[in-house]
Tab-separated table of C-alpha atoms and ligand atoms in Angstrom:
chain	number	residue	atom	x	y	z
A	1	UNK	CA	-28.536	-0.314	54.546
A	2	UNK	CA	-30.641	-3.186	53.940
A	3	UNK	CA	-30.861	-5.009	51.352
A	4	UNK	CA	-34.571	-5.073	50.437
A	5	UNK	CA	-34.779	-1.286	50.533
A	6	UNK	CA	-31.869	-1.623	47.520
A	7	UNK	CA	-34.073	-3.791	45.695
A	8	UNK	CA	-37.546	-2.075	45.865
A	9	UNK	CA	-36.039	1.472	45.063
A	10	UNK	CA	-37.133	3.093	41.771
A	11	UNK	CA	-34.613	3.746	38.809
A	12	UNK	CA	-30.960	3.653	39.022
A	13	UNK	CA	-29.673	7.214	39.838
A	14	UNK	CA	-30.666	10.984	39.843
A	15	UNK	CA	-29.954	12.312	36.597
A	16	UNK	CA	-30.052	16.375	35.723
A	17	UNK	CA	-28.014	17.814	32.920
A	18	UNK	CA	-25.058	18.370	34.979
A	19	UNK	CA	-24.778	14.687	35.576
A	20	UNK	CA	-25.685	13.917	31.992
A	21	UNK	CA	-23.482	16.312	29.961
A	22	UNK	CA	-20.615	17.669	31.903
A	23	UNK	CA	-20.042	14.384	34.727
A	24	UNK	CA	-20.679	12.237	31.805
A	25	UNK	CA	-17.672	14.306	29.788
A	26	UNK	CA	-15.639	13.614	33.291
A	27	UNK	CA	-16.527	9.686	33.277
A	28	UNK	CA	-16.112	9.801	29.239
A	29	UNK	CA	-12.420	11.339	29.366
A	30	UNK	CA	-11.137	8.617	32.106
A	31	UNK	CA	-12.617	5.255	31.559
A	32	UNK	CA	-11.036	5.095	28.232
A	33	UNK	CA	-7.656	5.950	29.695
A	34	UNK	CA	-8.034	3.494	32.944
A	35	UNK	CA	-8.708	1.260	29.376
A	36	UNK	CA	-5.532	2.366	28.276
A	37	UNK	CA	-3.269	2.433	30.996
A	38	UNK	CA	-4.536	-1.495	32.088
A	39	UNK	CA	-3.529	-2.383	28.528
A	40	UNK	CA	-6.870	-4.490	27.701
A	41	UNK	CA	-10.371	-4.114	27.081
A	42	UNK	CA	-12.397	-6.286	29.967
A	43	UNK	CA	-14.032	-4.133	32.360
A	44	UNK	CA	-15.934	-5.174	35.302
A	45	UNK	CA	-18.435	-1.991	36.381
A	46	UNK	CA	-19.388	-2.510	40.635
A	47	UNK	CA	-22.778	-1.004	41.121
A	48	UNK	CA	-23.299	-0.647	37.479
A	49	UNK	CA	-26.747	0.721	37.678
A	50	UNK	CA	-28.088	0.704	33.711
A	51	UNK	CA	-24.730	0.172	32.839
A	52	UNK	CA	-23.883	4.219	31.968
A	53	UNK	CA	-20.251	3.856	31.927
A	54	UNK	CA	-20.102	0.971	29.017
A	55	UNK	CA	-21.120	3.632	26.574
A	56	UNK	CA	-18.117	6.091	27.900
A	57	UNK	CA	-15.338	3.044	27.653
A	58	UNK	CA	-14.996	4.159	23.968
A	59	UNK	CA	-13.881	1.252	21.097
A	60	UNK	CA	-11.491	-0.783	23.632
A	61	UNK	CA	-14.328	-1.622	25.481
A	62	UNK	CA	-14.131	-5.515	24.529
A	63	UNK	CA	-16.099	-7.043	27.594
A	64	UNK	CA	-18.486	-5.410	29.497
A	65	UNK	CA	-20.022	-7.426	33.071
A	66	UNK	CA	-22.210	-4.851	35.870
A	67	UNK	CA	-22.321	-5.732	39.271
A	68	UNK	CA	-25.617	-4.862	41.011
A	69	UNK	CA	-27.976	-5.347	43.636
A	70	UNK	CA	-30.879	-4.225	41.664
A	71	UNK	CA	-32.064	-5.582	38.322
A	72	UNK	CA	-31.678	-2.870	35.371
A	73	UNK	CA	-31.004	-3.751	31.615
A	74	UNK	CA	-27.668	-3.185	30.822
A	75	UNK	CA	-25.370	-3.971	27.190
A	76	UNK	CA	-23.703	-6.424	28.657
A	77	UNK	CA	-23.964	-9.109	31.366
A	78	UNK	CA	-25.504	-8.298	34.444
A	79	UNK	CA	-24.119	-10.127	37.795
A	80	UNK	CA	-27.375	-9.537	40.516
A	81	UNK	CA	-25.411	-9.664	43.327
A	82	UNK	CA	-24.698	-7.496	46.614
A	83	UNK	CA	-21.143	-5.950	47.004
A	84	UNK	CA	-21.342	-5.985	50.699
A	85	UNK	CA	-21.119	-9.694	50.869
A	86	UNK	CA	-17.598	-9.181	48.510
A	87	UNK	CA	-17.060	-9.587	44.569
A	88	UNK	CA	-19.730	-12.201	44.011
A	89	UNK	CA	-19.709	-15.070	41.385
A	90	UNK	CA	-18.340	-12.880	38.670
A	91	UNK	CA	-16.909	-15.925	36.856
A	92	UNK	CA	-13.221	-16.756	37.018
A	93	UNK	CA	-11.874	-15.079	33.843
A	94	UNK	CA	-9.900	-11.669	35.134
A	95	UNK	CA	-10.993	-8.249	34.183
A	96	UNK	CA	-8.753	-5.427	32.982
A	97	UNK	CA	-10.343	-2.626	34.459
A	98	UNK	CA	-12.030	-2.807	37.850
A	99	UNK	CA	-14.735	0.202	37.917
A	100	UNK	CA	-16.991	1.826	40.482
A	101	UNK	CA	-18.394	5.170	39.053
A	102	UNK	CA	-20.758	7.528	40.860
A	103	UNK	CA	-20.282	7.471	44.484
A	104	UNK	CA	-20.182	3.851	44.620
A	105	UNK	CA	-17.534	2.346	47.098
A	106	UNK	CA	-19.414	5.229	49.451
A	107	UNK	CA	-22.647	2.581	49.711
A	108	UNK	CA	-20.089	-0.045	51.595
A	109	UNK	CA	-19.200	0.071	55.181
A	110	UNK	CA	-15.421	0.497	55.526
A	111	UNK	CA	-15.248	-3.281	56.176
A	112	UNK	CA	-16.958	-4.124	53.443
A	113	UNK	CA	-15.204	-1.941	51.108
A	114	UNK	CA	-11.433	-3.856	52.401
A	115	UNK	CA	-13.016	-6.888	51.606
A	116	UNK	CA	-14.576	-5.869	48.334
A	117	UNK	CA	-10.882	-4.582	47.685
A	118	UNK	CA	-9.244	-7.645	48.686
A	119	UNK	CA	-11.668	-10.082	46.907
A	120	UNK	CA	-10.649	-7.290	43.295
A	121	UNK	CA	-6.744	-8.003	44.245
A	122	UNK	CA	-7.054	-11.960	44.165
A	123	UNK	CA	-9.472	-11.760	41.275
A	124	UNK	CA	-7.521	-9.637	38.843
A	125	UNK	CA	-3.970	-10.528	37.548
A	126	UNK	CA	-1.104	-8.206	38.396
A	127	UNK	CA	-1.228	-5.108	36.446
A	128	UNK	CA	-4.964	-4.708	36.304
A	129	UNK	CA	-6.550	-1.410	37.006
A	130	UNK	CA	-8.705	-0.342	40.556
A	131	UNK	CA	-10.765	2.777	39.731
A	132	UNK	CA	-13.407	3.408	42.897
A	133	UNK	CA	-15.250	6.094	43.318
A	134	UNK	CA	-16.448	7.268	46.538
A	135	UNK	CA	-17.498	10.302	48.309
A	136	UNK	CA	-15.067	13.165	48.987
A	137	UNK	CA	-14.830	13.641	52.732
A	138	UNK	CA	-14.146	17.451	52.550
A	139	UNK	CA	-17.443	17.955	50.215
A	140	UNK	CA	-18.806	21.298	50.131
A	141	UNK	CA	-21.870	18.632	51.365
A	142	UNK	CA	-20.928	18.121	54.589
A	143	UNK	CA	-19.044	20.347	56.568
A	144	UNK	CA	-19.574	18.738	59.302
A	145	UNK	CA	-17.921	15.468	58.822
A	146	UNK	CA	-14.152	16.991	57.559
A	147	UNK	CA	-12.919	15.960	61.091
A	148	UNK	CA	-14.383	12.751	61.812
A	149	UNK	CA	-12.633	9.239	61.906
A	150	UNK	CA	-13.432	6.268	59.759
A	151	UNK	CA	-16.390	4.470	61.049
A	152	UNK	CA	-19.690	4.536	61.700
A	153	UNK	CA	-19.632	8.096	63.632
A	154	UNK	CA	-18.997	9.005	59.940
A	155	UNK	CA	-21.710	7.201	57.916
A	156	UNK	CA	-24.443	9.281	57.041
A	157	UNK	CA	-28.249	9.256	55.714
A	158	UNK	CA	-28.946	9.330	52.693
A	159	UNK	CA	-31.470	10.360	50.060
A	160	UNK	CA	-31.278	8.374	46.607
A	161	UNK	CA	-34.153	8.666	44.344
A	162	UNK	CA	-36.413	8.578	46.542
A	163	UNK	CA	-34.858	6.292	48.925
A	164	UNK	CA	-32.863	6.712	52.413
A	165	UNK	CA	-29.193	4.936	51.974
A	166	UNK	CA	-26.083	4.832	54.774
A	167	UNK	CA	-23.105	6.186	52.561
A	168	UNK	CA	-19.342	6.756	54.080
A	169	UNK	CA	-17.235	9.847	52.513
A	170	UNK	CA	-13.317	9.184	52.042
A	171	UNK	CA	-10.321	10.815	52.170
A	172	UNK	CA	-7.811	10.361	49.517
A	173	UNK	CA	-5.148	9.220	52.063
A	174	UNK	CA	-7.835	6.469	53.696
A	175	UNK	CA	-8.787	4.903	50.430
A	176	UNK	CA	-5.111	4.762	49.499
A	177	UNK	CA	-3.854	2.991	52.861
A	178	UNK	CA	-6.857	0.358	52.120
A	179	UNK	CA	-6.478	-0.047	48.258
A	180	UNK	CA	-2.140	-0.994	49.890
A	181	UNK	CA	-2.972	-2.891	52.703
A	182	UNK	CA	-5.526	-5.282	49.564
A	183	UNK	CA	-1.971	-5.229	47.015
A	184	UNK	CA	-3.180	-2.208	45.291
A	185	UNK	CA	-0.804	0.090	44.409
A	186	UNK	CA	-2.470	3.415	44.401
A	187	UNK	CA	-1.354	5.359	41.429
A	188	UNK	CA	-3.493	8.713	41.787
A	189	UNK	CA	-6.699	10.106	43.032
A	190	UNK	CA	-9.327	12.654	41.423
A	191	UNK	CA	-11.888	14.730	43.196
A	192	UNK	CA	-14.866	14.980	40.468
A	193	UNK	CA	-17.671	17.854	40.921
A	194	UNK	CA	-16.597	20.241	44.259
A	195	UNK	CA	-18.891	22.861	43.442
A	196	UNK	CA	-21.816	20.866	42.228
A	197	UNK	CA	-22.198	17.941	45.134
A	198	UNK	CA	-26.047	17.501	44.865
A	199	UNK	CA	-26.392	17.893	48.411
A	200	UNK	CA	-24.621	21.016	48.804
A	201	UNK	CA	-27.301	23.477	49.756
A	202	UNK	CA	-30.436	21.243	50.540
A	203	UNK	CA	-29.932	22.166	54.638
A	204	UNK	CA	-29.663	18.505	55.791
A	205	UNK	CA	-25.905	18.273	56.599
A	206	UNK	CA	-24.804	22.087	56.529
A	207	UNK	CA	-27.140	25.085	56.582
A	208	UNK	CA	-27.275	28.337	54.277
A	209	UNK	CA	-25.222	27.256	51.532
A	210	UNK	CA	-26.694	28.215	47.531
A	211	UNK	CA	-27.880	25.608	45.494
A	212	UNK	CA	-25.224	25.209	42.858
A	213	UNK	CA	-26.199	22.286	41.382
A	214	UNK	CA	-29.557	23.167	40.319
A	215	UNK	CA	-28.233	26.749	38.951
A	216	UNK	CA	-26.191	25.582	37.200
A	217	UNK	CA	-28.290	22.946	36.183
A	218	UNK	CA	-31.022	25.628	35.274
A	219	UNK	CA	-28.185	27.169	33.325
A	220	UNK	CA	-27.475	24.402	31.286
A	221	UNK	CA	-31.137	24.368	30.177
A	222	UNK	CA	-30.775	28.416	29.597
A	223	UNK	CA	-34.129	28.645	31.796
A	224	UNK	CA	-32.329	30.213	35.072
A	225	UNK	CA	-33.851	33.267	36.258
A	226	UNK	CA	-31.924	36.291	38.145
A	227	UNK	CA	-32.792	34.588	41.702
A	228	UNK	CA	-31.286	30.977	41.069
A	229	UNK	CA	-28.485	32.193	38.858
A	230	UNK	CA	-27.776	34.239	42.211
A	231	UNK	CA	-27.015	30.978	44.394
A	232	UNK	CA	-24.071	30.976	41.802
A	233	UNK	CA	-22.110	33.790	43.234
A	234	UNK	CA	-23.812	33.651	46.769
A	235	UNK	CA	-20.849	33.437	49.619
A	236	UNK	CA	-20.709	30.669	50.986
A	237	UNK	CA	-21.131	31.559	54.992
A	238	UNK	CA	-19.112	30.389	57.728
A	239	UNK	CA	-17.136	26.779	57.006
A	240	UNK	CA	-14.902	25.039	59.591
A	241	UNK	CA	-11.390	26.673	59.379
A	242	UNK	CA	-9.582	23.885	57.562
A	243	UNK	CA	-7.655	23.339	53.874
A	244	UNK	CA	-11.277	22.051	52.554
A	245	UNK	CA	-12.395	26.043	53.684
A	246	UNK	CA	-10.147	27.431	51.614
A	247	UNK	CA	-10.554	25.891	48.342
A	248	UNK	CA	-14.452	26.172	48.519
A	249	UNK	CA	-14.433	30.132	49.297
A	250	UNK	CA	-11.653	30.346	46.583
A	251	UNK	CA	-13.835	28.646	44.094
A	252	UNK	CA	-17.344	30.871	45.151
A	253	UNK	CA	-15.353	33.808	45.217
A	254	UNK	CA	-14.148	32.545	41.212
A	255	UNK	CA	-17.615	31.536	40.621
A	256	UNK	CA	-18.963	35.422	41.276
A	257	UNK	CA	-16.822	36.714	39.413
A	258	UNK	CA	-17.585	34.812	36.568
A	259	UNK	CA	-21.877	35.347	37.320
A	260	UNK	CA	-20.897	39.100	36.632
A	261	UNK	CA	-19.773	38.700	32.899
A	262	UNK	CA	-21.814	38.699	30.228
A	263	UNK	CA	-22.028	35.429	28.188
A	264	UNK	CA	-24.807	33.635	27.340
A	265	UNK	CA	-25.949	30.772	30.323
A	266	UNK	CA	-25.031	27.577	28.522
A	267	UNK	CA	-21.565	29.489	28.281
A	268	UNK	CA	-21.680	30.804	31.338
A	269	UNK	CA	-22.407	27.068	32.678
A	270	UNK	CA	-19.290	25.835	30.949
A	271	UNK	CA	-17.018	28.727	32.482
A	272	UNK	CA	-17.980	27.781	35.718
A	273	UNK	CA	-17.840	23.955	35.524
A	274	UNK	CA	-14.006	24.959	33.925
A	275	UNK	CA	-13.305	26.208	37.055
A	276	UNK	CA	-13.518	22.915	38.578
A	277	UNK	CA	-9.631	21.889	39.742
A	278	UNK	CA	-7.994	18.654	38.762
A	279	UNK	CA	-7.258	17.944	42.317
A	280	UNK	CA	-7.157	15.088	44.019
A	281	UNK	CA	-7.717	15.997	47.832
A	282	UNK	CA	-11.454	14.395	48.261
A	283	UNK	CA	-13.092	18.233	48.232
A	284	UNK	CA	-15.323	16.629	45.296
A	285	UNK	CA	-18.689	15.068	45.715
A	286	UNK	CA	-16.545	12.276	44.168
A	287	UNK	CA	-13.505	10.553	44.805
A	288	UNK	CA	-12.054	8.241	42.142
A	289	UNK	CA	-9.082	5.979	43.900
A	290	UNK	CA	-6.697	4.393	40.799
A	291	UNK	CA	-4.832	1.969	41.496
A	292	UNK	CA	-2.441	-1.273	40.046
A	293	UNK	CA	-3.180	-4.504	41.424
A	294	UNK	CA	1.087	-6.196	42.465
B	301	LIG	C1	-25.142	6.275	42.421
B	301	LIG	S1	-25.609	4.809	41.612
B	301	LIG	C2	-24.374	4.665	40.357
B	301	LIG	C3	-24.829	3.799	39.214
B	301	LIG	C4	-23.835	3.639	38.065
B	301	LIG	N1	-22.492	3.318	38.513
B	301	LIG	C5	-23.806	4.829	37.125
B	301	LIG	O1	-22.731	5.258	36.773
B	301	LIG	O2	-24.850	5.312	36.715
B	301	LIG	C6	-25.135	3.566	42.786
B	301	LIG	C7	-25.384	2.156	42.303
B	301	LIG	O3	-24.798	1.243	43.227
B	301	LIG	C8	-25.687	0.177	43.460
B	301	LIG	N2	-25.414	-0.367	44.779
B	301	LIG	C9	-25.500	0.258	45.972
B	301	LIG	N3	-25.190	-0.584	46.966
B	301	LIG	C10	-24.892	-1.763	46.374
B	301	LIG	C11	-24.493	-3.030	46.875
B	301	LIG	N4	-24.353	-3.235	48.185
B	301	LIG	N5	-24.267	-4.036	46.007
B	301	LIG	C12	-24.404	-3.833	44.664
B	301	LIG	N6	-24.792	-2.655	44.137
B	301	LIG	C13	-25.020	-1.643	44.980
B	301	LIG	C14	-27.069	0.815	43.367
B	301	LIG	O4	-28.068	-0.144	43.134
B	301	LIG	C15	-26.866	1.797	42.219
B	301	LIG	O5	-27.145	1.211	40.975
């Protein structure tokens, strides 16, 4: 990933309504708790992008400073800076609450990610919260990664408004060996959107699975017609036999059920996101690590 592609992409993210009302509930539940749990109200957001998550950090939020390679107008100070080269001059004064939301420690090679973690640990004071989010490994996205080792067999393409990217899925169990080995204690993990992984369905890393994300997208907007509210109880086809198989057929066989009652399709939308586990095994298009810093 180069670092002049970063800076001449468009816009910070891909935004629909899924990401917008029902990730944003996600992101708007936790940060205030990681808030909570640190015991302060400083938070330093890693790839902060237009600075989304200050606005779901709720009334503790007392300090607000993004980290990002790309110049975008955040509430709050803005560190230009890339993450690949470690934390960056950030200023000496600790944070509370060290965030990456959306993906984010997924845009680091696994190097780059133990030093980024390492750089957090002798930043912070003990205590202080480590919330990454990467990519789930066992994503409904790609299939065809669940077996493969850390490293580069495992870094992929990818497409970012409008721009190609190198991003590396985790597994719960990885992130948590390099969040210990940096003086991290990891405290939980949380997969975030497993049937709604933006990629699932677009044919580049698995073929013939439906388009959830823009159904229920579509639903959201009550503007889905028979055909893509269909993608929402399509089977899923063939997956490799693993744990990761399992809990995606369970959830599209949950899913059709649900297509077949009547409800309106903003309600209908909702029922289905509900269905969404609050697992933590890195099936999710996200993976949040949380950690203590010793
Ligand atoms: C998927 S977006 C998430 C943005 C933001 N966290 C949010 O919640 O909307 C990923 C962000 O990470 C930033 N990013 C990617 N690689 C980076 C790097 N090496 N250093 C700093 N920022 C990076 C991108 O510029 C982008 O803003």
């Amino acid at each position: 990933m180069a670092g002049n592609e970063l800076l001449q992409a468009p816009g910070p993210t891909g935004r629909d309504r899924v990401r917008d009302v029902l990730e944003g509930e996600f992101f708007a539940r936790l940060v205030p708790r990681l808030l909570e749990a640190s015991g302060g109200g400083a938070v330093l957001d890693l790839g902060c992008g237009d600075g989304l998550a200050a606005s779901f950090a709720g009334e503790a939020l007392e300090r607000y400073v993004g980290v990002d390679v790309r110049p975008a107008p955040i509430s709050g100070e803005l560190v230009l800076h890339d993450l690949r080269a470690g934390l960056g001059p950030v200023g000496e004064e600790p944070f509370d609450v060290y965030l990456a939301t959306f993906g984010v420690a997924s845009h680091l090679a696994p190097a780059e990610l133990r030093r980024l973690l390492i750089d957090l640990a002798r930043h912070a004071a003990p205590g202080a919260i480590v919330a990454l989010e990467a990519l789930g490994l066992s994503s409904l996205e790609w299939p065809r990664l669940w077996t493969t080792s850390v490293g580069s067999a495992r870094a992929i393409p990818y497409r970012l408004d409008g721009r190609e990217a190198r991003v590396h899925p985790w597994a719960p169990s990885e992130l948590a060996a390099i969040y210990e080995q940096a003086g991290i204690a990891p405290i939980c993990a949380l997969d975030r959107s497993i049937q709604f992984g933006p990629k699932i369905g677009d044919g580049r890393y698995w073929p013939g699975l439906p388009r959830t994300r823009r159904a229920l997208d579509a639903l959201l907007a009550d503007s889905a017609s028979d055909a893509v509210c269909g993608e929402l109880g399509a089977p899923l086809g063939p997956l490799p036999a693993s744990s990761a198989s399992r809990v995606h057929h369970a959830l599209a066989r949950r899913r059709r059920a649900l297509t077949r009652s009547m409800r309106s399709q903003p309600a209908l939308a909702r029922a289905i996101w509900a269905l969404e586990p609050r697992s933590g095994g890195g099936y999710g298009h996200g993976l949040m690590l949380v950690g203590r810093v010793r």
